[in-house]
Amino acid sequence: MSVRPLESLDAAELVDHLRGRIQALQGGPTRLAVPTHPVLEGLVQLRTGGVYAVDSASLGMALAAGASRAGEWVGFAGWDDFGVEAAHQWGIDLSRTVLVPAPGEHWLEVTAALVDVLKVVVLRPPGQVDAKSASILDARLRARAGVLVVQGDWPRCELRLSAERSKWLGIGAGRGRLRERHVELVVRGGGRVPARAEVVLGGGEVA
């Protein structure tokens, strides 16, 4: 296998490389790549021990779907409106999905327990998350080699994904069925210039 010289790496790749070297020297856990859904390939690469923020339920499902399709267990906490049909359309295996729809004031303990046993956990916090609570889950993620996806704000995260300029296809001459939702996906963070691309979120048909 060929080794790329450091000067050939872009900013994001260089940051990942240096983090890996530091963790190796400190004896920390290796940060492994988590499978990505085809819709997000080339835009987002999840790595164990990381937190990723999204601004919509569709993006939360998209980030969990790659791991689920690869045979991993995933979980959703705080999703009292979890859409079974939407999850199925994303390719999420419901037989390997844990759902805690309303953890309430125990959301931190519930999320920590899920992180202990699942590869990807998607959390919708009940309110603003303080730095202390975030640091507890950060440490648990690193120890358990898990991934946390948060719908909403988070004190520290690797990447933030936003769905902008949404449009639906399928309506013609004022009638028809909504077939595809196209959005401009913006990825920020990771020490790189924000990346933008048009992607298809969701599918199926809506009258």
Coordinates of N, CA and C in Angstrom, one line a residue:
M1 N 0.9 -1.2 0.0 CA 0.0 0.0 0.0 C 0.9 1.2 0.0
S2 N 0.6 2.2 -0.9 CA 1.4 3.4 -1.0 C 1.1 4.3 0.2
V3 N 2.1 5.1 0.6 CA 1.9 6.1 1.6 C 2.0 7.5 1.0
R4 N 0.9 8.3 1.2 CA 0.9 9.7 0.7 C 1.7 10.6 1.5
P5 N 2.6 11.5 0.9 CA 3.3 12.4 1.7 C 2.4 13.5 2.4
L6 N 2.8 14.0 3.5 CA 2.0 15.0 4.2 C 1.6 16.2 3.4
E7 N 2.5 16.6 2.6 CA 2.2 17.8 1.8 C 1.2 17.6 0.7
S8 N 0.8 16.4 0.5 CA -0.3 16.1 -0.5 C -1.6 16.1 0.1
L9 N -1.7 16.1 1.5 CA -3.0 16.0 2.1 C -3.6 17.4 2.2
D10 N -5.0 17.4 2.1 CA -5.7 18.7 2.3 C -5.8 18.9 3.8
A11 N -6.4 20.0 4.2 CA -6.5 20.4 5.6 C -7.2 19.4 6.5
A12 N -8.4 18.9 6.0 CA -9.1 17.9 6.8 C -8.4 16.6 7.0
E13 N -7.7 16.2 5.9 CA -7.0 14.9 6.0 C -5.8 15.1 6.9
L14 N -5.1 16.2 6.9 CA -4.0 16.5 7.7 C -4.4 16.5 9.2
V15 N -5.5 17.1 9.5 CA -6.0 17.1 10.9 C -6.3 15.7 11.3
D16 N -7.0 14.9 10.5 CA -7.2 13.5 10.9 C -5.9 12.7 11.1
H17 N -5.0 12.9 10.2 CA -3.7 12.2 10.3 C -3.0 12.6 11.6
L18 N -3.0 13.9 12.0 CA -2.3 14.3 13.2 C -3.0 13.7 14.5
R19 N -4.4 13.7 14.4 CA -5.1 13.2 15.5 C -4.8 11.7 15.7
G20 N -4.7 11.0 14.6 CA -4.4 9.6 14.7 C -3.0 9.3 15.3
R21 N -2.0 10.2 14.9 CA -0.7 10.0 15.4 C -0.6 10.3 16.9
I22 N -1.4 11.4 17.4 CA -1.4 11.7 18.8 C -2.0 10.6 19.6
Q23 N -3.1 10.1 19.1 CA -3.8 9.0 19.8 C -2.9 7.8 19.9
A24 N -2.2 7.5 18.8 CA -1.3 6.3 18.8 C -0.2 6.5 19.9
L25 N 0.4 7.7 20.0 CA 1.4 8.0 20.9 C 0.9 7.9 22.4
Q26 N -0.3 8.3 22.6 CA -0.9 8.3 23.9 C -1.6 7.0 24.3
G27 N -1.6 6.1 23.3 CA -2.2 4.8 23.6 C -3.7 4.9 23.5
G28 N -4.3 5.9 22.9 CA -5.7 6.1 22.8 C -6.3 5.1 21.7
P29 N -7.6 5.0 21.7 CA -8.3 4.1 20.8 C -8.2 4.6 19.4
T30 N -8.0 3.7 18.4 CA -8.0 4.1 17.0 C -9.4 4.5 16.5
R31 N -9.4 5.6 15.8 CA -10.7 6.1 15.3 C -11.0 5.5 14.0
L32 N -12.0 4.6 14.0 CA -12.3 3.9 12.8 C -13.4 4.6 12.0
A33 N -13.4 4.4 10.7 CA -14.4 4.9 9.8 C -15.7 4.1 9.9
V34 N -16.8 4.7 9.9 CA -18.1 4.1 10.0 C -18.8 4.2 8.6
P35 N -19.4 3.1 8.1 CA -20.0 3.1 6.8 C -20.9 4.3 6.6
T36 N -20.8 4.9 5.4 CA -21.6 6.0 5.0 C -22.7 5.7 4.0
H37 N -23.9 6.2 4.2 CA -24.9 6.0 3.2 C -24.5 6.6 1.8
P38 N -24.8 5.9 0.7 CA -24.4 6.4 -0.6 C -24.7 7.8 -0.9
V39 N -25.8 8.3 -0.4 CA -26.2 9.7 -0.6 C -25.1 10.7 -0.1
L40 N -24.4 10.3 1.0 CA -23.5 11.2 1.6 C -22.0 10.9 1.3
E41 N -21.8 9.9 0.5 CA -20.4 9.5 0.2 C -19.7 10.6 -0.5
G42 N -18.4 10.9 0.0 CA -17.6 11.9 -0.5 C -17.9 13.3 0.2
L43 N -18.9 13.3 1.0 CA -19.2 14.6 1.7 C -19.0 14.4 3.2
V44 N -19.3 13.3 3.8 CA -19.2 13.1 5.2 C -18.6 11.7 5.5
Q45 N -17.7 11.6 6.4 CA -17.1 10.3 6.8 C -17.2 10.3 8.3
L46 N -18.1 9.5 8.9 CA -18.2 9.3 10.3 C -17.0 8.5 10.8
R47 N -16.5 8.9 12.0 CA -15.5 8.2 12.7 C -15.9 8.0 14.1
T48 N -15.5 6.8 14.6 CA -15.8 6.4 16.0 C -15.2 7.5 17.0
G49 N -16.0 7.7 18.0 CA -15.5 8.7 19.0 C -15.9 10.1 18.7
G50 N -16.7 10.3 17.6 CA -17.0 11.7 17.2 C -18.5 12.0 17.4
V51 N -18.8 13.3 17.5 CA -20.1 13.8 17.5 C -20.4 14.7 16.3
Y52 N -21.6 14.4 15.7 CA -21.9 15.1 14.4 C -23.3 15.8 14.6
A53 N -23.4 17.0 14.3 CA -24.7 17.8 14.5 C -25.4 17.9 13.1
V54 N -26.8 17.8 13.2 CA -27.6 17.9 12.0 C -28.8 18.8 12.4
D55 N -29.4 19.4 11.3 CA -30.5 20.3 11.6 C -31.9 19.7 11.1
S56 N -31.9 18.4 10.8 CA -33.2 17.8 10.4 C -33.2 16.4 10.7
A57 N -34.4 15.8 10.8 CA -34.6 14.4 11.0 C -34.1 13.6 9.9
S58 N -34.3 14.1 8.7 CA -33.8 13.3 7.5 C -32.3 13.1 7.5
L59 N -31.5 14.1 7.9 CA -30.1 14.0 8.0 C -29.7 13.1 9.1
G60 N -30.4 13.1 10.2 CA -30.1 12.2 11.3 C -30.3 10.7 10.9
M61 N -31.4 10.5 10.2 CA -31.6 9.1 9.7 C -30.5 8.7 8.6
A62 N -30.1 9.7 7.8 CA -29.2 9.4 6.7 C -27.8 9.0 7.4
L63 N -27.4 9.7 8.4 CA -26.1 9.3 9.1 C -26.2 8.0 9.8
A64 N -27.3 7.6 10.3 CA -27.4 6.3 11.0 C -27.6 5.2 9.9
A65 N -28.1 5.5 8.8 CA -28.5 4.5 7.8 C -27.3 3.7 7.3
G66 N -26.1 4.4 7.1 CA -25.0 3.7 6.6 C -24.5 2.6 7.4
A67 N -24.4 2.8 8.8 CA -24.1 1.8 9.7 C -25.1 0.7 9.8
S68 N -26.4 1.0 9.8 CA -27.4 0.0 9.8 C -27.4 -0.9 8.6
R69 N -27.2 -0.3 7.4 CA -27.2 -1.1 6.2 C -26.0 -2.0 6.2
A70 N -24.9 -1.7 7.0 CA -23.7 -2.5 7.0 C -23.8 -3.6 8.1
G71 N -25.0 -3.6 8.8 CA -25.2 -4.7 9.8 C -25.0 -4.3 11.3
E72 N -24.8 -3.0 11.5 CA -24.6 -2.5 12.9 C -25.9 -2.2 13.5
W73 N -25.9 -2.1 14.9 CA -27.0 -1.7 15.6 C -27.0 -0.2 15.8
V74 N -28.1 0.4 15.7 CA -28.2 1.9 15.8 C -29.4 2.2 16.8
G75 N -29.4 3.4 17.3 CA -30.4 3.8 18.3 C -30.9 5.2 18.1
F76 N -32.1 5.5 18.5 CA -32.7 6.9 18.4 C -33.2 7.2 19.8
A77 N -32.8 8.4 20.4 CA -33.3 8.8 21.7 C -33.9 10.2 21.6
G78 N -35.1 10.3 22.2 CA -35.8 11.6 22.1 C -36.6 11.8 20.9
W79 N -36.8 10.8 20.1 CA -37.6 10.9 18.8 C -39.0 10.4 19.1
D80 N -39.9 11.2 19.7 CA -41.2 10.8 19.9 C -42.1 10.7 18.7
D81 N -41.5 11.3 17.6 CA -42.3 11.2 16.3 C -41.5 10.4 15.3
F82 N -40.7 9.4 15.8 CA -39.9 8.5 14.9 C -40.8 7.9 13.8
G83 N -40.3 8.1 12.5 CA -41.1 7.6 11.4 C -40.6 6.3 10.9
V84 N -41.3 5.2 11.2 CA -40.9 3.9 10.8 C -40.8 3.8 9.3
E85 N -41.7 4.3 8.5 CA -41.7 4.2 7.1 C -40.5 5.0 6.5
A86 N -40.2 6.2 7.1 CA -39.0 7.0 6.6 C -37.7 6.2 6.9
A87 N -37.7 5.6 8.1 CA -36.5 4.8 8.4 C -36.3 3.7 7.4
H88 N -37.4 3.0 7.1 CA -37.3 1.9 6.2 C -36.8 2.3 4.8
Q89 N -37.3 3.5 4.4 CA -36.9 4.0 3.1 C -35.4 4.3 3.0
W90 N -34.9 4.7 4.2 CA -33.4 5.0 4.2 C -32.6 3.8 4.3
G91 N -33.2 2.6 4.5 CA -32.5 1.4 4.6 C -32.1 1.0 6.0
I92 N -32.7 1.6 7.0 CA -32.4 1.3 8.4 C -33.1 0.0 8.7
D93 N -32.4 -0.9 9.3 CA -32.9 -2.2 9.6 C -33.6 -2.1 11.0
L94 N -34.9 -2.1 11.0 CA -35.7 -1.9 12.3 C -35.4 -3.0 13.3
S95 N -35.1 -4.2 12.8 CA -34.8 -5.3 13.7 C -33.5 -5.1 14.5
R96 N -32.7 -4.2 14.1 CA -31.4 -3.8 14.8 C -31.4 -2.4 15.2
T97 N -32.6 -1.9 15.5 CA -32.7 -0.5 15.9 C -33.4 -0.4 17.3
V98 N -32.8 0.4 18.2 CA -33.3 0.7 19.5 C -33.9 2.1 19.6
L99 N -35.2 2.2 20.0 CA -35.9 3.5 20.1 C -36.3 3.8 21.5
V100 N -35.8 4.9 22.0 CA -36.3 5.4 23.3 C -36.9 6.8 23.0
P101 N -38.2 6.8 22.7 CA -38.9 8.0 22.2 C -38.9 9.2 23.1
A102 N -39.0 9.0 24.4 CA -39.2 10.1 25.4 C -38.4 9.9 26.6
P103 N -37.1 10.0 26.6 CA -36.3 9.8 27.9 C -36.5 10.9 28.9
G104 N -37.0 12.0 28.5 CA -37.2 13.1 29.4 C -36.0 13.6 30.1
E105 N -36.1 13.8 31.5 CA -35.0 14.3 32.2 C -33.8 13.4 32.3
H106 N -34.0 12.1 32.0 CA -33.0 11.1 32.1 C -32.3 10.9 30.7
W107 N -32.4 11.9 29.9 CA -31.8 11.7 28.5 C -30.3 11.4 28.5
L108 N -29.6 12.0 29.4 CA -28.1 11.8 29.5 C -27.8 10.4 29.8
E109 N -28.4 9.9 30.9 CA -28.2 8.5 31.3 C -28.6 7.5 30.2
V110 N -29.7 7.8 29.6 CA -30.2 6.9 28.5 C -29.3 6.9 27.3
T111 N -28.8 8.1 26.9 CA -27.9 8.2 25.8 C -26.6 7.5 26.1
A112 N -26.1 7.7 27.3 CA -24.8 7.0 27.7 C -25.0 5.5 27.6
A113 N -26.1 5.0 28.1 CA -26.3 3.5 28.0 C -26.4 3.0 26.6
L114 N -27.0 3.8 25.7 CA -27.1 3.4 24.3 C -25.7 3.4 23.6
V115 N -24.9 4.4 24.0 CA -23.6 4.5 23.4 C -22.8 3.3 23.8
D116 N -23.0 2.8 25.0 CA -22.2 1.6 25.4 C -22.4 0.4 24.5
V117 N -23.5 0.3 23.9 CA -23.8 -1.0 23.2 C -24.1 -0.8 21.7
L118 N -24.3 0.4 21.2 CA -24.7 0.6 19.8 C -23.6 1.4 19.0
K119 N -23.5 1.2 17.8 CA -22.5 1.8 17.0 C -22.8 3.3 16.7
V120 N -24.0 3.6 16.4 CA -24.5 5.0 16.1 C -25.7 5.3 16.9
V121 N -25.7 6.4 17.6 CA -26.9 6.8 18.4 C -27.3 8.2 17.9
V122 N -28.5 8.4 17.6 CA -29.1 9.7 17.1 C -29.9 10.3 18.2
L123 N -29.5 11.4 18.7 CA -30.1 12.0 19.9 C -30.8 13.4 19.5
R124 N -32.0 13.5 20.0 CA -32.7 14.8 20.0 C -32.8 15.3 21.4
P125 N -31.9 16.1 21.9 CA -31.9 16.6 23.3 C -33.2 17.4 23.6
P126 N -33.6 17.3 24.9 CA -34.8 18.0 25.3 C -34.7 19.5 25.3
G127 N -33.4 20.0 25.4 CA -33.1 21.4 25.5 C -31.7 21.7 25.2
Q128 N -31.2 22.8 25.6 CA -29.8 23.2 25.4 C -28.9 22.3 26.2
V129 N -27.8 21.8 25.6 CA -26.9 20.9 26.3 C -25.7 21.7 26.9
D130 N -25.4 21.5 28.1 CA -24.3 22.2 28.7 C -23.0 21.4 28.5
A131 N -21.9 22.1 28.6 CA -20.5 21.6 28.3 C -20.2 20.3 29.2
K132 N -20.7 20.3 30.4 CA -20.4 19.2 31.3 C -21.0 17.9 30.8
S133 N -22.3 18.0 30.4 CA -23.0 16.8 29.9 C -22.4 16.3 28.6
A134 N -22.0 17.3 27.8 CA -21.4 16.9 26.5 C -20.1 16.2 26.7
S135 N -19.3 16.7 27.7 CA -18.0 16.0 27.9 C -18.2 14.6 28.5
I136 N -19.2 14.3 29.2 CA -19.5 13.0 29.7 C -19.7 12.0 28.5
L137 N -20.5 12.5 27.6 CA -20.8 11.6 26.4 C -19.6 11.5 25.5
D138 N -18.8 12.6 25.4 CA -17.6 12.6 24.6 C -16.7 11.5 25.0
A139 N -16.5 11.4 26.4 CA -15.6 10.4 26.9 C -16.1 9.0 26.7
R140 N -17.4 8.9 26.8 CA -18.0 7.5 26.6 C -17.9 7.1 25.2
L141 N -18.0 8.0 24.3 CA -17.9 7.7 22.8 C -16.5 7.2 22.5
R142 N -15.5 7.9 23.1 CA -14.1 7.5 22.8 C -13.8 6.2 23.4
A143 N -14.3 5.9 24.6 CA -14.1 4.6 25.3 C -14.8 3.5 24.6
R144 N -16.0 3.7 24.0 CA -16.8 2.6 23.4 C -16.7 2.6 21.9
A145 N -16.0 3.5 21.3 CA -15.8 3.5 19.9 C -17.2 3.7 19.2
G146 N -18.0 4.6 19.7 CA -19.3 4.9 19.1 C -19.4 6.2 18.4
V147 N -20.5 6.5 17.8 CA -20.7 7.7 17.1 C -22.0 8.3 17.6
L148 N -22.0 9.6 17.9 CA -23.2 10.3 18.3 C -23.6 11.3 17.3
V149 N -24.9 11.3 16.8 CA -25.5 12.2 15.9 C -26.5 13.0 16.7
V150 N -26.4 14.3 16.7 CA -27.3 15.2 17.5 C -28.1 16.1 16.6
Q151 N -29.4 16.0 16.7 CA -30.3 17.0 16.0 C -30.4 18.2 16.9
G152 N -29.7 19.3 16.5 CA -29.7 20.5 17.3 C -28.3 21.0 17.6
D153 N -28.1 21.8 18.5 CA -26.8 22.4 18.9 C -26.1 21.4 19.8
W154 N -24.8 21.5 19.8 CA -23.9 20.7 20.7 C -22.6 21.5 20.9
P155 N -22.1 21.6 22.2 CA -21.0 22.4 22.5 C -19.8 22.2 21.6
R156 N -19.5 20.9 21.3 CA -18.3 20.6 20.4 C -18.7 19.5 19.5
C157 N -18.5 19.6 18.2 CA -18.7 18.5 17.3 C -17.8 18.6 16.2
E158 N -17.6 17.5 15.5 CA -16.7 17.4 14.4 C -17.2 18.1 13.2
L159 N -18.4 17.8 12.8 CA -19.0 18.4 11.6 C -20.4 18.8 11.9
R160 N -20.9 19.8 11.2 CA -22.3 20.3 11.3 C -22.9 20.2 9.9
L161 N -24.0 19.5 9.8 CA -24.6 19.3 8.5 C -26.0 20.1 8.5
S162 N -26.2 20.9 7.4 CA -27.4 21.6 7.3 C -28.0 21.4 5.9
A163 N -29.3 21.2 5.9 CA -30.0 21.0 4.6 C -30.7 22.4 4.3
E164 N -30.2 22.9 3.1 CA -30.7 24.2 2.7 C -31.3 24.2 1.3
R165 N -32.1 25.2 1.0 CA -32.7 25.3 -0.4 C -33.3 24.0 -0.8
S166 N -34.3 23.6 0.0 CA -35.0 22.4 -0.3 C -36.1 22.6 -1.4
K167 N -36.2 21.5 -2.3 CA -37.2 21.5 -3.3 C -37.7 20.1 -3.5
W168 N -39.0 19.9 -3.8 CA -39.5 18.6 -4.1 C -39.8 18.5 -5.6
L169 N -39.6 17.3 -6.1 CA -39.8 17.0 -7.5 C -41.0 16.0 -7.6
G170 N -41.8 16.1 -8.7 CA -42.9 15.2 -8.9 C -44.2 15.9 -9.2
I171 N -44.3 17.2 -8.8 CA -45.6 17.9 -9.0 C -45.5 18.5 -10.4
G172 N -46.5 18.2 -11.3 CA -46.5 18.8 -12.6 C -47.9 19.4 -12.9
A173 N -47.9 20.6 -13.4 CA -49.2 21.3 -13.8 C -50.1 21.3 -12.6
G174 N -49.5 21.5 -11.4 CA -50.4 21.7 -10.2 C -50.9 20.4 -9.5
R175 N -50.5 19.3 -10.0 CA -51.0 18.0 -9.4 C -50.0 16.9 -9.6
G176 N -50.1 15.8 -8.9 CA -49.2 14.7 -9.0 C -48.8 14.2 -7.7
R177 N -47.6 13.6 -7.6 CA -47.1 13.0 -6.4 C -45.7 13.5 -6.1
L178 N -45.4 13.9 -4.9 CA -44.0 14.3 -4.5 C -43.2 13.0 -4.4
R179 N -42.1 13.0 -5.2 CA -41.3 11.8 -5.4 C -39.9 11.9 -4.7
E180 N -39.3 13.0 -4.9 CA -37.9 13.2 -4.3 C -37.8 14.6 -3.8
R181 N -37.0 14.7 -2.7 CA -36.7 16.0 -2.0 C -35.3 16.3 -2.3
H182 N -35.0 17.3 -3.0 CA -33.6 17.7 -3.3 C -33.2 18.9 -2.4
V183 N -32.1 18.8 -1.7 CA -31.6 19.9 -0.9 C -30.2 20.2 -1.2
E184 N -29.8 21.4 -0.9 CA -28.4 21.7 -0.9 C -27.8 21.4 0.5
L185 N -26.9 20.4 0.6 CA -26.3 20.0 1.8 C -25.1 20.8 2.0
V186 N -24.9 21.4 3.2 CA -23.7 22.2 3.6 C -23.1 21.5 4.8
V187 N -21.8 21.2 4.7 CA -21.0 20.5 5.7 C -20.0 21.5 6.2
R188 N -20.0 21.8 7.5 CA -19.1 22.8 8.1 C -18.3 22.1 9.2
G189 N -17.1 22.6 9.4 CA -16.2 22.0 10.5 C -15.1 21.2 10.0
G190 N -14.4 20.6 10.9 CA -13.3 19.7 10.5 C -12.1 20.5 9.9
G191 N -12.0 21.8 10.2 CA -10.9 22.6 9.7 C -10.8 22.8 8.2
R192 N -12.0 22.8 7.6 CA -12.0 22.9 6.1 C -13.1 23.9 5.7
V193 N -12.9 24.3 4.5 CA -13.9 25.2 3.9 C -15.3 24.5 3.8
P194 N -16.4 25.2 4.1 CA -17.7 24.5 4.0 C -17.9 23.8 2.6
A195 N -18.3 22.6 2.6 CA -18.6 21.8 1.4 C -20.1 21.9 1.1
R196 N -20.4 22.1 -0.2 CA -21.8 22.2 -0.6 C -22.1 21.2 -1.7
A197 N -23.2 20.5 -1.7 CA -23.6 19.6 -2.8 C -25.1 19.4 -2.7
E198 N -25.7 19.2 -3.9 CA -27.1 18.8 -3.9 C -27.3 17.3 -3.8
V199 N -28.1 17.0 -2.8 CA -28.4 15.5 -2.6 C -29.9 15.3 -2.5
V200 N -30.2 14.0 -2.6 CA -31.6 13.6 -2.5 C -31.9 13.1 -1.1
L201 N -32.7 13.7 -0.3 CA -33.1 13.2 1.0 C -34.4 12.6 1.0
G202 N -34.5 11.4 1.4 CA -35.8 10.7 1.5 C -36.2 10.2 0.1
G203 N -37.4 9.7 0.0 CA -37.8 9.1 -1.3 C -39.3 8.7 -1.1
G204 N -39.7 7.7 -1.8 CA -41.1 7.2 -1.8 C -42.0 8.2 -2.5
E205 N -43.3 8.1 -2.3 CA -44.2 9.0 -2.9 C -45.2 9.6 -1.9
V206 N -45.4 10.9 -1.9 CA -46.3 11.6 -1.1 C -47.3 12.3 -1.9
A207 N -48.6 12.0 -1.7 CA -49.7 12.6 -2.5 C -49.7 14.1 -2.3

